Structures are given as structure tokens and as C-alpha cells.
Amino acid sequence: MASRINTSFTLIPNQKYRRSNRRPSCVSSTLSSDSGPLSMLGDFRALPLEVFQIILRYLSVKDISILSMVSKTFSQHIINYISTASGSKRLLLQDFHNLELPGERQDSAILEHYRSLGLLFKRCTLLLPTKERLKYIHKILAEILTAGWDELECHRVFNFLCELTSLSRKVQTTVFSKPGNARKLELRIRLFCRNVLLDHWTERSDSAFWLTCILKPWPMVNQARLLYIIFGPISPQDGQVVWQKMTEEPADESSLKGLADAINLLHDTGIKEWTADDVISLIDELSVVPREWLLENNARLLILCGNDICFTFMASKAVNGRTIELARLIVFLALVCEKELYCMDWTVKIMQRLCKVFSTSADKHNFLQNVANAFACIIMEMLQSVMSGDHDEEDRNFLNLFHLVHAQANFHKEVLYLTVDSAST
């Protein structure tokens, strides 16, 4: 379905009035040309700029951060040092964006370094306007830098980063291209969004804010594609997005956990831009990226999303009269519970809650009959796959059939338990 792109990219109007006492952004090129009082530099006023910068090389990031608070003049010269090629090379570690690549572990020392660097930037640029402050963050956005900023300022940060990195153009290229046609660009977007904007926040509401900034400028169908790029399964060989995983074979929990966590983030943190209907629509669109998923993978994602999202998603199908599709989904919920040794009574209780959505007894009975028919039909489909597949595929299909028969037995056993308990009370 063709969608028109929103080209605004969450742009925020420039602030018309600024405080007149903020300092200018320019800095002097030498210590001797300092326009402030000589007492601001103390004995350092006799040193050439090159010698001052050599001294900074021997200080830790935390020490430089503390030094920047001595005076405005000191902070100006430290900003100047950060902007030089040698200062940038020393402070901005080159391997920061490779943390997620397979076989490498996240180094806590690197993360601590960037936390300290964020605090240094914050202290150095405290009196500058937001737009000027952002010029000095280069390729990073540490959480320390924007801690305590209001939502309007954070939107300005996001808009600045989009302009600096051409993020909006790159996203547009990927979401309107055939999945997998721009693999390297997909990986760059994933690493940038995860390592710079999303993964290092301690508060879930902060992560939800930045994820909303990333997704909301786009139509729902493109939001789903972008969510898959950022949180979907990746190849263990090269870290690139695996697009056919959900459509060709049952996926394991690790392949779906990132997507489920992101959906929960948008649903649970109370972000005003996301209603329950928005989240359900996002899951619906996600389940056809790049083509229609196997129902088993749909069921596994819903289980990982938790009770509330799973029930709301399935109840929307009941309300819209999609009872046959709903019945088949119940069967695959039972299958996943059987495979993963989850409690089968969870699926039965979900079905019991869904029965209350139907307004008449006839609708309820029709739904239960559809569930029974769905078990029989899917078993027959799997049996035909066992008989028509090659040797390896036959073994996989037979194992799946084995699990489904057990799932049916355990499902109906829990239904009987529930019926007996209700009758006894």
C-alpha cells in the first residue's frame, strides 16, 4: 500500500528570543590574546596555546571537565582544544559505533569515557545557546549531555542530529527500497539509532522519547519497517538485518526479543504520541515485513509482548469479526507454549477473556467452534507437509506436528480443568 511521507521530520521552530547575556561562541586562538582579566588564567597566561594543549593531553576527561569550571576563559580554551584534530582524535574513540558487531563485547570503560565526555561538553558549553552547544558534540550524544533538558530542547537535539548525519534522508532511502537492497545503510541506521540514541538510557521514558522521535515522522507502514531495521534479527556473520527470518522458518526468542521490548517500551511508558490503537496497528504492520510472517512467529512475538498487549491485539480481531484468523492464532499460541514449556493455562485464560468480548452466546460458541476446527485443520496441513517434504524438511515438519498434537492435548486438558473448577464453584 503506497504511503505518503511526512517531510516535516518533527522540526521545531527556532526560538525567537534568547537571553542577551549569553557569551559568544567564538574563542581566541592563543592564551595571550585573552580578552578577559588576566586573573582568569593565573600563571597559565604566560603559556602559548600549544603548551596549554600539551598539558591537557596528560589530564583525564574528568580532570579537564573540572578545569573547565575554573573560569569562562578556561572553558573557552578547552572548547578550542576539543575542536582541534588532536583533541577530537583523543577524546572521540573511533570504535564507539562497533559495539554491537558480533564477537565483540561492550567495554564498560568506553561507556564510562563517553559519560565523562558528555559531562565535559555540558560544563564547557553551559552558557551557550542550544544550537551552539550542539556544534561540539560531533558524532556522539551521551545521556549526560542532555540530562535534565526539557522536551523542546531534546527535540532540537534530534533535529540537529538529523541534519548533521542526514538521518532522515538515509531512513527514507531504506524504508522505500526493497528490503535488503541497502544492507550497509540499514546497518548504519541500526548502529546509529541503537548506540547513540536508544541503548544507554537508565530511564525507560528517555528511551521511549528518542524512539518516538525516530519513528513518528513516518507513516505507520514505514514505522514498522524502521522498527524491524533497528530491533529485528541480524546475521551472526556480518551483523546485517535478516529480512526473511520471520517468513521462512520459526524464529527463536532471541530473534524477537528486541522487537517485543521496543513495542513494550512504546506501550508502557505513557508517551502521549502512542495510543493503544497505534501500538496494535504497528504490530499488525510489523507482521507483514517484508511479507506475511509465519503465524508461529506472530504468536511468539505476542507472548513476549506480555498479557496486556497480547489480549488487546487479539481482542481487536474479535471486535472486527476476524474470528477464523483469531482461532488460528490461538492454536499457534498453544504451540509456542508447548515448545517453550510455558504454562498452557495462560493460553486458555487468554481465550476465556476473549470469549467475554463477544456480545452474544452465539458469537461465543461460534468462536469456540472455530478454535476446535483450527486445531484440526492445522494438524492436517502439517501432516500433508510431512508427507510431501524432502528428508530434512520432513523431520522438521514431523517434529512440529508432534509438538502441535501435544499442544492440543494439553490445551484441552486445561479447558477441562477450567470447566470443572467453574462447575464446582
PDB file of N, CA and C in Angstrom, residues 39 70 78 107 125 160 170 277 294 303 307 367 377 396 408:
ATOM      1  N   SER A  39      43.635  37.676  35.606  1.00  0.00           N
ATOM      2  CA  SER A  39      43.494  36.820  36.786  1.00  0.00           C
ATOM      3  C   SER A  39      42.712  35.552  36.475  1.00  0.00           C
ATOM      4  N   VAL A  70      36.764  26.375  36.120  1.00  0.00           N
ATOM      5  CA  VAL A  70      37.547  27.380  36.820  1.00  0.00           C
ATOM      6  C   VAL A  70      37.108  28.782  36.416  1.00  0.00           C
ATOM      7  N   ILE A  78      39.347  25.261  26.445  1.00  0.00           N
ATOM      8  CA  ILE A  78      39.127  23.807  26.402  1.00  0.00           C
ATOM      9  C   ILE A  78      38.221  23.452  25.233  1.00  0.00           C
ATOM     10  N   ASP A 107      32.502  -2.646  26.100  1.00  0.00           N
ATOM     11  CA  ASP A 107      33.537  -2.342  27.093  1.00  0.00           C
ATOM     12  C   ASP A 107      33.008  -1.252  28.022  1.00  0.00           C
ATOM     13  N   THR A 125      29.980  24.115  27.759  1.00  0.00           N
ATOM     14  CA  THR A 125      29.056  24.875  26.905  1.00  0.00           C
ATOM     15  C   THR A 125      27.811  25.337  27.656  1.00  0.00           C
ATOM     16  N   PHE A 160      18.945  18.534  15.137  1.00  0.00           N
ATOM     17  CA  PHE A 160      20.339  18.820  14.810  1.00  0.00           C
ATOM     18  C   PHE A 160      21.050  17.562  14.326  1.00  0.00           C
ATOM     19  N   LYS A 170      18.680   9.105   4.916  1.00  0.00           N
ATOM     20  CA  LYS A 170      19.089   7.700   4.930  1.00  0.00           C
ATOM     21  C   LYS A 170      17.905   6.790   5.252  1.00  0.00           C
ATOM     22  N   ASP A 277      -4.261   1.852  20.198  1.00  0.00           N
ATOM     23  CA  ASP A 277      -4.561   1.542  18.796  1.00  0.00           C
ATOM     24  C   ASP A 277      -3.324   1.691  17.924  1.00  0.00           C
ATOM     25  N   LEU A 294       5.126 -16.161   9.402  1.00  0.00           N
ATOM     26  CA  LEU A 294       4.523 -17.398   9.883  1.00  0.00           C
ATOM     27  C   LEU A 294       3.727 -17.083  11.146  1.00  0.00           C
ATOM     28  N   ILE A 303       3.443 -13.308  22.750  1.00  0.00           N
ATOM     29  CA  ILE A 303       3.751 -13.849  24.075  1.00  0.00           C
ATOM     30  C   ILE A 303       4.850 -13.023  24.741  1.00  0.00           C
ATOM     31  N   ASN A 307       0.870  -9.967  28.597  1.00  0.00           N
ATOM     32  CA  ASN A 307      -0.583 -10.183  28.658  1.00  0.00           C
ATOM     33  C   ASN A 307      -1.400  -9.054  28.037  1.00  0.00           C
ATOM     34  N   PHE A 367     -17.009 -18.832  18.007  1.00  0.00           N
ATOM     35  CA  PHE A 367     -15.569 -18.651  18.199  1.00  0.00           C
ATOM     36  C   PHE A 367     -14.922 -19.934  18.724  1.00  0.00           C
ATOM     37  N   CYS A 377      -7.617 -28.421  11.352  1.00  0.00           N
ATOM     38  CA  CYS A 377      -7.128 -28.006  10.030  1.00  0.00           C
ATOM     39  C   CYS A 377      -5.605 -27.872  10.014  1.00  0.00           C
ATOM     40  N   ARG A 396      11.766 -31.896  10.219  1.00  0.00           N
ATOM     41  CA  ARG A 396      11.340 -30.668  10.904  1.00  0.00           C
ATOM     42  C   ARG A 396       9.821 -30.604  11.015  1.00  0.00           C
ATOM     43  N   GLN A 408      -2.349 -29.581  21.522  1.00  0.00           N
ATOM     44  CA  GLN A 408      -3.793 -29.758  21.501  1.00  0.00           C
ATOM     45  C   GLN A 408      -4.282 -30.534  22.723  1.00  0.00           C
TER      46      GLN A 408
END
